[in-house]
Short mmCIF file of C-alpha atoms in Angstrom, two decimals:
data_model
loop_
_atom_site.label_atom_id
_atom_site.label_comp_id
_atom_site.label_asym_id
_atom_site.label_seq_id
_atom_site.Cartn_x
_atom_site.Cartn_y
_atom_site.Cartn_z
CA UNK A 12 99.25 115.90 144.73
CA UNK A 13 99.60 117.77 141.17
CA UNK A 14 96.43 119.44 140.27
CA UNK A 15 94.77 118.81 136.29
CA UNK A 16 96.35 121.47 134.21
CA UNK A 17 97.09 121.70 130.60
CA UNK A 18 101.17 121.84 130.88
CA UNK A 19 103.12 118.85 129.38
CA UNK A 20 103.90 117.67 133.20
CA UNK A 21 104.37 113.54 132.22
CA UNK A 22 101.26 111.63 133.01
CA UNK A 23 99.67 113.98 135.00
CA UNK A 24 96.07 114.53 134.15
CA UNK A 25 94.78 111.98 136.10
CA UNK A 26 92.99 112.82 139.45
CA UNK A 27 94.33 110.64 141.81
CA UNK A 28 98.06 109.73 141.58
CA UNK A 29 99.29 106.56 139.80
CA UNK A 30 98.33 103.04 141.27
CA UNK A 31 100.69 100.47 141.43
CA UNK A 32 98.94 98.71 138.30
CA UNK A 33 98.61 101.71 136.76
CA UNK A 34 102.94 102.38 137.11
CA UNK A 35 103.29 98.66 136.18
CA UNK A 36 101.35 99.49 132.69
CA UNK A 37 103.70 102.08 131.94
CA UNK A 38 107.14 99.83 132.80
CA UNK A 39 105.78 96.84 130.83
CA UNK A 40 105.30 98.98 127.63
CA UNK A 41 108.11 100.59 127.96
CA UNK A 42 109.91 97.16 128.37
CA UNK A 43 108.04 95.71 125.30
CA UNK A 44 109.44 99.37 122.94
CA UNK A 45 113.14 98.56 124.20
CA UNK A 46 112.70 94.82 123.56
CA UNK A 47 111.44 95.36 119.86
CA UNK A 48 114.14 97.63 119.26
CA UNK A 49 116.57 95.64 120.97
CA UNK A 50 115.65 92.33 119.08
CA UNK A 51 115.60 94.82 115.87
CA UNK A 52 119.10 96.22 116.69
CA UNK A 53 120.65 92.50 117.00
CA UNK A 54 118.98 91.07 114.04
CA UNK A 55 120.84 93.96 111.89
CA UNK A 56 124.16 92.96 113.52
CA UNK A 57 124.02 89.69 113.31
CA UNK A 58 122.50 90.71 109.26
CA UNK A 59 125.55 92.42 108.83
CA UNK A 60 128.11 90.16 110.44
CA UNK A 61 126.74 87.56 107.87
CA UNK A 62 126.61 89.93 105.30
CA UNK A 63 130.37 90.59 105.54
CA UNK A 64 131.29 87.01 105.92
CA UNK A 65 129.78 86.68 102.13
CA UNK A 66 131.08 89.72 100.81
CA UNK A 67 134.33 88.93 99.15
CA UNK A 68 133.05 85.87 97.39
CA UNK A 69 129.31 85.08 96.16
CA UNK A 70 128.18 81.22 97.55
CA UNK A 71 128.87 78.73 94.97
CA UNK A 72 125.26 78.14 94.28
CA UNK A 73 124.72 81.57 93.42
CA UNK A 74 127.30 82.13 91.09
CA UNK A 75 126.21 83.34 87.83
CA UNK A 76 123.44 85.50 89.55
CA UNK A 77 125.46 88.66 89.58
CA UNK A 78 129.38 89.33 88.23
CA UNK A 79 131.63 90.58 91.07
CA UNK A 80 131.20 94.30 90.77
CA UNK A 81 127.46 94.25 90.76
CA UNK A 82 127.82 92.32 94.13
CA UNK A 83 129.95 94.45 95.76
CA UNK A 84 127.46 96.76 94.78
CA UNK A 85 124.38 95.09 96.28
CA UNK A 86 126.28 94.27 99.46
CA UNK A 87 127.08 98.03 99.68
CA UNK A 88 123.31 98.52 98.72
CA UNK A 89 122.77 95.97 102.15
CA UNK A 90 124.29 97.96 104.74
CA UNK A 91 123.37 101.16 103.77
CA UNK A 92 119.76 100.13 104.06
CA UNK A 93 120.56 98.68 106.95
CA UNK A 94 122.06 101.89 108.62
CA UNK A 95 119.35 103.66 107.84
CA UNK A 96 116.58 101.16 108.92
CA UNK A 97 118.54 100.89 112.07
CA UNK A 98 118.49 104.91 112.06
CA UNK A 99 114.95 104.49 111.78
CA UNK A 100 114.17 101.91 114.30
CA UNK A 101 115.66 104.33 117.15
CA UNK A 102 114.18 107.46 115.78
CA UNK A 103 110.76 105.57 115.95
CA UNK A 104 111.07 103.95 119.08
CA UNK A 105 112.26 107.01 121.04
CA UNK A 106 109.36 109.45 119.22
CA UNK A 107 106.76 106.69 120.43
CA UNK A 108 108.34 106.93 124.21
CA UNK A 109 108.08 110.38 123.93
CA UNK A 110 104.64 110.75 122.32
CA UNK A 111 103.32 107.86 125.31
CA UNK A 112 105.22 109.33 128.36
CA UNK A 113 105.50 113.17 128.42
CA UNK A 114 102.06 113.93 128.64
CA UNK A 115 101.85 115.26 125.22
CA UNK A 116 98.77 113.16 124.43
CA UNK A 117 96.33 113.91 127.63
CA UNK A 118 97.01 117.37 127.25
CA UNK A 119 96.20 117.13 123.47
CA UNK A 120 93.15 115.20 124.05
CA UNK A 121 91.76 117.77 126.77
CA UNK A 122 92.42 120.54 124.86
CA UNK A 123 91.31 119.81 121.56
CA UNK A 124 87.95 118.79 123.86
CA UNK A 125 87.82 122.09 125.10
CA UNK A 126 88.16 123.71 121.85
CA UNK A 127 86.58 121.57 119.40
CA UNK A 128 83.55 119.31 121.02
CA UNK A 129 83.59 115.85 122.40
CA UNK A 130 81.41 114.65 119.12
CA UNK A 131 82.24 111.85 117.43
CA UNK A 132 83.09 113.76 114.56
CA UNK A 133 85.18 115.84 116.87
CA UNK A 134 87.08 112.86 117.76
CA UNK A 135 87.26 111.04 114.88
CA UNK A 136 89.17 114.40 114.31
CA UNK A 137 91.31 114.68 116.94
CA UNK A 138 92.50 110.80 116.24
CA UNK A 139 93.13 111.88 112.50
CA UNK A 140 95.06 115.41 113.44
CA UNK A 141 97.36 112.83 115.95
CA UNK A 142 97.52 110.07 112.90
CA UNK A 143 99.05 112.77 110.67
CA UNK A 144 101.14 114.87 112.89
CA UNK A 145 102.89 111.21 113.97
CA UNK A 146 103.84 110.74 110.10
CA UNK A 147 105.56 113.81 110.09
CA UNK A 148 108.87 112.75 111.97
CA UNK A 149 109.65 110.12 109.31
CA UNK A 150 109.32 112.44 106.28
CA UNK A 151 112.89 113.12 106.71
CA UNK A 152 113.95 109.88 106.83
CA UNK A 153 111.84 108.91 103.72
CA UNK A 154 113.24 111.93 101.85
CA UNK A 155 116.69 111.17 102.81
CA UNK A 156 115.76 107.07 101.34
CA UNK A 157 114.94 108.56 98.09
CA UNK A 158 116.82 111.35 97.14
CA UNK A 159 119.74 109.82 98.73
CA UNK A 160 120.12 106.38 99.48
CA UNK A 161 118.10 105.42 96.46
CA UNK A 162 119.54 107.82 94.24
CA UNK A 163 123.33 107.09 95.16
CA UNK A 164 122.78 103.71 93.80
CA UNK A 165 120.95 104.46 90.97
CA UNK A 166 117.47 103.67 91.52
CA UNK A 167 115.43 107.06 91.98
CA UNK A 168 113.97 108.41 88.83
CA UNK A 169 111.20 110.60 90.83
CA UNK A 170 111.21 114.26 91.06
CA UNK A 171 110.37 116.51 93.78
CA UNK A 172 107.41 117.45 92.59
CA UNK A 173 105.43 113.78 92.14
CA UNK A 174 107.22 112.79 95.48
CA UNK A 175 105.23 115.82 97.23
CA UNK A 176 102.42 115.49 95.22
CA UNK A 177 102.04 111.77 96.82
CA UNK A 178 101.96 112.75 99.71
CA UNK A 179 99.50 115.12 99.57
CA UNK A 180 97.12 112.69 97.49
CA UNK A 181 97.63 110.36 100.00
CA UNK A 182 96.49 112.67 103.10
CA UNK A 183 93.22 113.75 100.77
CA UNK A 184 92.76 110.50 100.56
CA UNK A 185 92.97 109.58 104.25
CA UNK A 186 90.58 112.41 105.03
CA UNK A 187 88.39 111.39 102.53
CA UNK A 188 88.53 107.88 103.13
CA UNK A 189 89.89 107.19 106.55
CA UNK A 190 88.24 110.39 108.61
CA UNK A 191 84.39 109.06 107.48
CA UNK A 192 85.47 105.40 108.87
CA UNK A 193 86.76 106.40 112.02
CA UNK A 194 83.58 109.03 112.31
CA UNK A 195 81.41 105.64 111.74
CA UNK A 196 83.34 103.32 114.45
CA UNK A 197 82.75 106.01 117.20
CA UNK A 198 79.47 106.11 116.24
CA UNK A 199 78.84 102.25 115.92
CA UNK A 200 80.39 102.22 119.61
CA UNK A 201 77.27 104.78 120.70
CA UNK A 202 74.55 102.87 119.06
CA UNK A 203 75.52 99.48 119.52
CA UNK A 204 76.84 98.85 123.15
CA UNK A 205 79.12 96.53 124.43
CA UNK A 206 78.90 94.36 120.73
CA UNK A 207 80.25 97.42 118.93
CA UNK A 208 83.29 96.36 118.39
CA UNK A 209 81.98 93.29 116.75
CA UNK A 210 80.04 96.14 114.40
CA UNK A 211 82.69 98.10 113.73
CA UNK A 212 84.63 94.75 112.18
CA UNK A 213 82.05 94.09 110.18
CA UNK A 214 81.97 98.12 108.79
CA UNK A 215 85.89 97.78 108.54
CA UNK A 216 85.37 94.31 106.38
CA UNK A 217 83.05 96.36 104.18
CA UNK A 218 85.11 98.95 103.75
CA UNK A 219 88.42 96.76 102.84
CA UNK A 220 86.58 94.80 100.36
CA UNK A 221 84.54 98.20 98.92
CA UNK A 222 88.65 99.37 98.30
CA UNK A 223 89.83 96.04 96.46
CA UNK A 224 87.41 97.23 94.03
CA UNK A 225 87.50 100.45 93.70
CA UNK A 226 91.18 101.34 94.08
CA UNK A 227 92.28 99.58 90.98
CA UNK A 228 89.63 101.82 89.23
CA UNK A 229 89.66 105.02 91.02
CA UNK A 230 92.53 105.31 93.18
CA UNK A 231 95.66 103.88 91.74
CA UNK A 232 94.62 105.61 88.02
CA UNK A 233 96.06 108.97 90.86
CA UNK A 234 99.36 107.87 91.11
CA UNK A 235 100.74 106.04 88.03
CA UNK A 236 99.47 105.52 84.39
CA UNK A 237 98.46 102.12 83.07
CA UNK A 238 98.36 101.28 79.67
CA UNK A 239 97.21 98.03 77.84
CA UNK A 240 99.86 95.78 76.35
CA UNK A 241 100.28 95.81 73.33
CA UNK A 242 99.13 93.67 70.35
CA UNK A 243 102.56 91.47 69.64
CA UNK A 244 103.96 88.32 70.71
CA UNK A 245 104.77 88.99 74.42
CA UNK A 246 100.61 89.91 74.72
CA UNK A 247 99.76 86.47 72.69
CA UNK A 248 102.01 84.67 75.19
CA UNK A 249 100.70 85.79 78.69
CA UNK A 250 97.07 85.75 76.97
CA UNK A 251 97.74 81.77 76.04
CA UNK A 252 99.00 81.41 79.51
CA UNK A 253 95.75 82.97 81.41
CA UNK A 254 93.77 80.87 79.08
CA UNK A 255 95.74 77.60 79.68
CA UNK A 256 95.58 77.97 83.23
CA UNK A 257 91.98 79.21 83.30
CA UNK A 258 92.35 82.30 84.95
CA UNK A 259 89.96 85.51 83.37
CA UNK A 260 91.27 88.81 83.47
CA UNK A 261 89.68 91.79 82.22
CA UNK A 262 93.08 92.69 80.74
CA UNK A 263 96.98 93.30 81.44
CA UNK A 264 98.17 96.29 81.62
CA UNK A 265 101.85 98.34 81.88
CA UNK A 266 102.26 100.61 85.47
CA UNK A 267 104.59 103.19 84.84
CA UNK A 268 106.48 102.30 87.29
CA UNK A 269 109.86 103.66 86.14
CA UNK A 270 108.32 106.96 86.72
CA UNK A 271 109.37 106.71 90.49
CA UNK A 272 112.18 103.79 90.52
CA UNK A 273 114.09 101.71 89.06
CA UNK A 274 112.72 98.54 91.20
CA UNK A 275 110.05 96.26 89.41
CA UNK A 276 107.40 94.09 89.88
CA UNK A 277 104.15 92.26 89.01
CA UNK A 278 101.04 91.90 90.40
CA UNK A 279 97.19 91.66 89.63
CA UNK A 280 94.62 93.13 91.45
CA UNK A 281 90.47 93.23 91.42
CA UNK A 282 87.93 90.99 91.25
CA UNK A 283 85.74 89.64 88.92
CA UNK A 284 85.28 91.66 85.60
CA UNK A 285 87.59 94.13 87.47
CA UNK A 286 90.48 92.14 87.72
CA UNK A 287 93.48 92.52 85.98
CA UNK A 288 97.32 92.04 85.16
CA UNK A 289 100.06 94.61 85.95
CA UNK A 290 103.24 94.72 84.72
CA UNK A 291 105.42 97.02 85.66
CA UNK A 292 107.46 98.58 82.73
CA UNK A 293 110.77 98.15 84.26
CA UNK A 294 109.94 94.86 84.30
CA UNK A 295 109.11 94.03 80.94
CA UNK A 296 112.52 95.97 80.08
CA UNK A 297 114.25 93.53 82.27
CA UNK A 298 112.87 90.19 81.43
CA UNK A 299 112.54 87.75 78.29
CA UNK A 300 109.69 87.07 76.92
CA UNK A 301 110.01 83.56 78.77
CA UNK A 302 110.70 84.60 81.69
CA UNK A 303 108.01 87.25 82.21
CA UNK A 304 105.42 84.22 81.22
CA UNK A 305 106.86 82.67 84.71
CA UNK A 306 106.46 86.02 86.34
CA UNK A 307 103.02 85.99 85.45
CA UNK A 308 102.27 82.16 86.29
CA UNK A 309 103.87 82.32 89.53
CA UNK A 310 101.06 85.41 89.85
CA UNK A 311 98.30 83.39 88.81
CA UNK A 312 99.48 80.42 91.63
CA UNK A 313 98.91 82.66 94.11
CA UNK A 314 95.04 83.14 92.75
CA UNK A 315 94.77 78.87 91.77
CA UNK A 316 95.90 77.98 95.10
CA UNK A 317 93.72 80.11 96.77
CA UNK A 318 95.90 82.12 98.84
CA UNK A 319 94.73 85.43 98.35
CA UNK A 320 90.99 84.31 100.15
CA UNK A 321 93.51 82.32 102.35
CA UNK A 322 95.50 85.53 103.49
CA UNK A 323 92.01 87.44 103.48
CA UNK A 324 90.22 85.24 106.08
CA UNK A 325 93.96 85.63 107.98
CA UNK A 326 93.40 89.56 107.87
CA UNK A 327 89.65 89.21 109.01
CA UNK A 328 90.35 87.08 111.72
CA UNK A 329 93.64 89.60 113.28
CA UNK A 330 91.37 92.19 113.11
CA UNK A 331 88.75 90.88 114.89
CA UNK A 332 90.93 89.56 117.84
CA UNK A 333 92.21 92.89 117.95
CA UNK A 334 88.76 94.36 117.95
CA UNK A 335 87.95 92.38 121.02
CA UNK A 336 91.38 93.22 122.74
CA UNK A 337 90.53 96.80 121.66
CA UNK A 338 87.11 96.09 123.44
CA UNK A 339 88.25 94.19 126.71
CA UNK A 340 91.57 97.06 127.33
CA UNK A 341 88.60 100.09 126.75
CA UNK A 342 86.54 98.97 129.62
CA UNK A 343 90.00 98.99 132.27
CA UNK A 344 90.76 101.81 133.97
CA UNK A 345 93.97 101.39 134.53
CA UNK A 346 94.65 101.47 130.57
CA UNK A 347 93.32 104.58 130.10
CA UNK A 348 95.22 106.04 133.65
CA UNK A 349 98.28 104.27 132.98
CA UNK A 350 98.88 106.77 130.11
CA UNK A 351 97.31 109.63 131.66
CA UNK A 352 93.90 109.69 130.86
CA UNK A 353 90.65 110.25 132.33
CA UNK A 354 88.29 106.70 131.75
CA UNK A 355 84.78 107.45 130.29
CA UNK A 356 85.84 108.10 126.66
CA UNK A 357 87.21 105.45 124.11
CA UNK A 358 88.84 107.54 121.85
CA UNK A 359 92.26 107.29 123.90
CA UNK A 360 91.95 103.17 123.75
CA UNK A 361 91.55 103.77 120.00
CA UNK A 362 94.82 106.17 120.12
CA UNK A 363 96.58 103.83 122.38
CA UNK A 364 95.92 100.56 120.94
CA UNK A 365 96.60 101.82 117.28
CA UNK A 366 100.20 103.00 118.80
CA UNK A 367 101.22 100.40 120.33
CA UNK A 368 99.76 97.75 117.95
CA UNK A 369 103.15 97.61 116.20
CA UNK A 370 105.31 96.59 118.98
CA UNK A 371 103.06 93.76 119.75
CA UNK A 372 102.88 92.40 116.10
CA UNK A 373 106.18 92.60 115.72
CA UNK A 374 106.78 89.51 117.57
CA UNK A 375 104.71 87.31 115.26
CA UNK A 376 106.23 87.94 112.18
CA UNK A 377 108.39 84.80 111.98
CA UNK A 378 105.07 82.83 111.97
CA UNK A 379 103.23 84.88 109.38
CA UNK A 380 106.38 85.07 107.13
CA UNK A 381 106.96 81.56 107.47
CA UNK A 382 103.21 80.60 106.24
CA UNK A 383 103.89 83.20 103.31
CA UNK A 384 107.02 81.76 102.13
CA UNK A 385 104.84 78.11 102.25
CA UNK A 386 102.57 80.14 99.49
CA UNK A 387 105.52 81.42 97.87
CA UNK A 388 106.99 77.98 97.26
CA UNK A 389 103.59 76.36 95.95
CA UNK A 390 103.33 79.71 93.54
CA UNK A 391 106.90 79.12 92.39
CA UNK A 392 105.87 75.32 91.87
CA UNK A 393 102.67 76.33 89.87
CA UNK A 394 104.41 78.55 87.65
CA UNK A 395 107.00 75.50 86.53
CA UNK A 396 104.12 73.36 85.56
CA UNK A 397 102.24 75.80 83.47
CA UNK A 398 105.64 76.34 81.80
CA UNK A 399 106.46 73.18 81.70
CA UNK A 400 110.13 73.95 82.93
CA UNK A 401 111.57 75.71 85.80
CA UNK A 402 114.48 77.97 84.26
CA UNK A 403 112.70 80.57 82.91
CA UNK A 404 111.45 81.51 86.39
CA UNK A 405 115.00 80.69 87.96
CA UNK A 406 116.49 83.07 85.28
CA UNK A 407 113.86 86.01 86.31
CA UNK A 408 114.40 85.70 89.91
CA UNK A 409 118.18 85.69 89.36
CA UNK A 410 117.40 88.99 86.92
CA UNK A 411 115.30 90.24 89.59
CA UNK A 412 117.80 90.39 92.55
CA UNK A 413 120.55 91.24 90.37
CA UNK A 414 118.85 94.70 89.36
CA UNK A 415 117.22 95.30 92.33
CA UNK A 416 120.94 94.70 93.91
CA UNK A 417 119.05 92.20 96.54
CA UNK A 418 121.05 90.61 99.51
CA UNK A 419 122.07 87.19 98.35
CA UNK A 420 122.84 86.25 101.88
CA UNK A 421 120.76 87.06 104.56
CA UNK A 422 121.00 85.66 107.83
CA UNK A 423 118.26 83.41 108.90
CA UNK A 424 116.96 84.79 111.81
CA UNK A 425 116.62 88.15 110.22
CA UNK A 426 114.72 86.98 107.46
CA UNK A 427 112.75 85.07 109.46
CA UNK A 428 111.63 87.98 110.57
CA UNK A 429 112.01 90.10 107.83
CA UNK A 430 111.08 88.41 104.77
CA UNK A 431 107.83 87.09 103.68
CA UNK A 432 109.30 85.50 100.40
CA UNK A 433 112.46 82.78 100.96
CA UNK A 434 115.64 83.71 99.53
CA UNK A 435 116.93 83.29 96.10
CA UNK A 436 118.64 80.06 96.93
CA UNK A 437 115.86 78.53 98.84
CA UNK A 438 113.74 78.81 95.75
CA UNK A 439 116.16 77.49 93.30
CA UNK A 440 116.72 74.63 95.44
CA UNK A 441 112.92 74.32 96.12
CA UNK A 442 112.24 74.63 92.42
CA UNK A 443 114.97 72.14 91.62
CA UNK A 444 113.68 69.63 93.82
CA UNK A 445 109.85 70.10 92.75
CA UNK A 446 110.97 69.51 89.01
CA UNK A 447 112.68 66.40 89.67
CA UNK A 448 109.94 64.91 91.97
CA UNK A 449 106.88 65.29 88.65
CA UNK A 450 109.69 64.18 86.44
CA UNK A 451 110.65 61.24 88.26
CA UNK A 452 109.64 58.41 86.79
#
């Protein structure tokens, strides 16, 4: 039998060797990683194949969206995303077998034990050292997507500098943010028993509702500029709107947005006195006055119809089924041996689970998607009765995939999985059919 040590001998750290349940662990995750990036792998071919069915000729109903050279364009735009998100899915799935299986992790965890403390601000630590030094593989990769990918088809307008300079802000703000919350988990686990991980969902609601405040306040204000509208007749329109459909906002703003890309978008974010409408300025450049009005109604459908508390209770109630899973797989020794770790502490679970999280959600995306295209549709229908006519909002989504060079023609099954709003056509044709059913007599 191979004695504890600190080498990076696979899976060795354990003091007995492997059970059979504890070998079985390690085959069924490593059969769930090659199934996710299997399943990823054909949904890209059978994207593409689809894809380049379409590509000499845009479908009928979408004529008009784009003229031909812009859709060569966005199909070229298609696959070379696709390349490199299939690039990416391999790189990620054989850094996770390699991070799970060579031993890398036990002999982390013992040694930074050693050498730092087993405290829980020790391992709040050592989960935050691992949670950094697993982002750095795909800096490359994002790099590449900017300066390259993006840039080749003429979206990029960041620099160097501010693309850096997020990056750092973002690790300060982890550290400042995330390291105290993980510090307060460990420590809920020590004071509260077997219920803490019912405690530590309640801290983590806290906390998530503490940031929908406070970021649009304190932390976006880091990475872009907003500015108030200003006083003219696109302000007078969106204000008439908000009032018409009853919705208070503290104000709407511009989001430089063009100071990273050329993409745009809309949102609104806060609560109560703190909420407010952002426009991105790329946006406004793109749109008619009319048609950012829709923007902005479909916007406020999503707050009338009540899916943002919808999607929130959604969030609360993942988390706390994972919490309990997170619970349940931290009392099992053969978790915690299966990867090649000594039971008795729960930071590994925490590692683990967080690690492998990913390759179990990734099976339920259809089903989520599919509920957020439902909200997607009754947001789309919103926004044609507070406009009293659907074109305007047809004629910014058609603006919209046009300059974002969006795939027109998607296969199903891959944006099933893939795409939490419907497609261009399946809105129009939604749209369409919502119009003629309130104008029917």
């Amino acid at each position: 039998m191979v004695q504890p040590d600190l080498s990076f001998e696979p899976i060795l750290l354990t003091e007995s060797p492997l059970s059979v349940l504890d070998s079985s662990v390690l085959w069924i995750v490593v059969a769930l990683i090659l199934a996710r990036f299997m399943t990823q792998m054909w949904l890209k071919h059978l994207n593409y194949r689809y894809v380049k069915a379409h590509a000499t000729k845009i479908p009928e109903p979408l004529r008009g969206v784009m003229d031909e050279t812009t859709y060569t364009k966005s199909v070229a735009y298609t696959f070379a995303r696709g390349r490199l998100a299939a690039l990416e899915n391999g790189y990620s799935a054989v850094i996770l077998l390699l991070v799970l299986f060579a031993g890398v992790l036990p002999w982390a965890f013992q040694s930074f034990q050693q050498h730092v403390g087993n405290s829980e601000w020790s391992m709040a630590a050592f989960l935050f050292v691992v949670g950094a030094v697993m982002s750095l593989p795909g800096i490359p990769l994002d790099w590449y997507e900017q300066f390259r990918l993006e840039q080749r088809f003429g979206f990029n307008t960041t620099t160097q500098k501010i693309w850096w300079l997020d990056r750092l802000k973002m690790l300060l703000l982890a550290a400042l943010l995330g390291y105290p919350l993980i510090v307060l988990v460990l420590k809920l686990v020590e004071w509260t028993g077997e219920w803490w991980w019912l405690w530590a969902w309640g801290a983590l609601l806290a906390f998530q509702f503490l940031m929908m405040v406070l970021a649009p306040v304190l932390i976006m204000p880091l990475f872009n500029k907003f500015t108030p509208l200003p006083e003219g007749s696109l302000r007078e329109r969106l204000m008439k709107l908000a009032e018409r459909t009853n919705f208070r906002a503290q104000s709407i703003q511009v989001m430089d947005g063009s100071k990273r890309s050329r993409h745009s978008n809309a949102f609104f974010t806060g609560f109560g006195r703190f909420r407010k409408i952002v426009l991105f300025d790329t946006l406004v450049a793109q749109l008619t006055e009319p048609e950012l009005e829709a923007v902005l109604a479909h916007e406020i459908g999503h707050y009338k119809r009540k899916h943002i508390p919808k999607l929130l209770a959604w969030a609360a109630l993942v988390s706390l089924v994972s919490f309990y899973v997170l619970a349940v797989l931290a009392r099992q020794e053969w978790f915690y041996r299966g990867f090649g770790f000594l039971p008795g502490n729960i930071t590994p679970a925490l590692l683990l689970f967080s690690l492998l999280a990913g390759t179990i959600t990734f099976w339920f995306a259809p089903p989520q998607n599919w509920w957020a295209r439902r909200f997607e549709y009754e947001a789309d229908a919103f926004a044609a009765e507070a406009v009293n006519e659907a074109q305007s909002l047809i004629g910014a989504l058609r603006k919209l995939h046009e300059k974002n060079l969006s795939n027109l023609t998607p296969h199903p099954a891959y944006s099933g999985f893939y795409y939490s709003h419907p497609t261009l056509f399946e809105r129009e044709r939604a749209l369409h059919g919502h119009v003629a059913e309130i104008t029917s007599p």
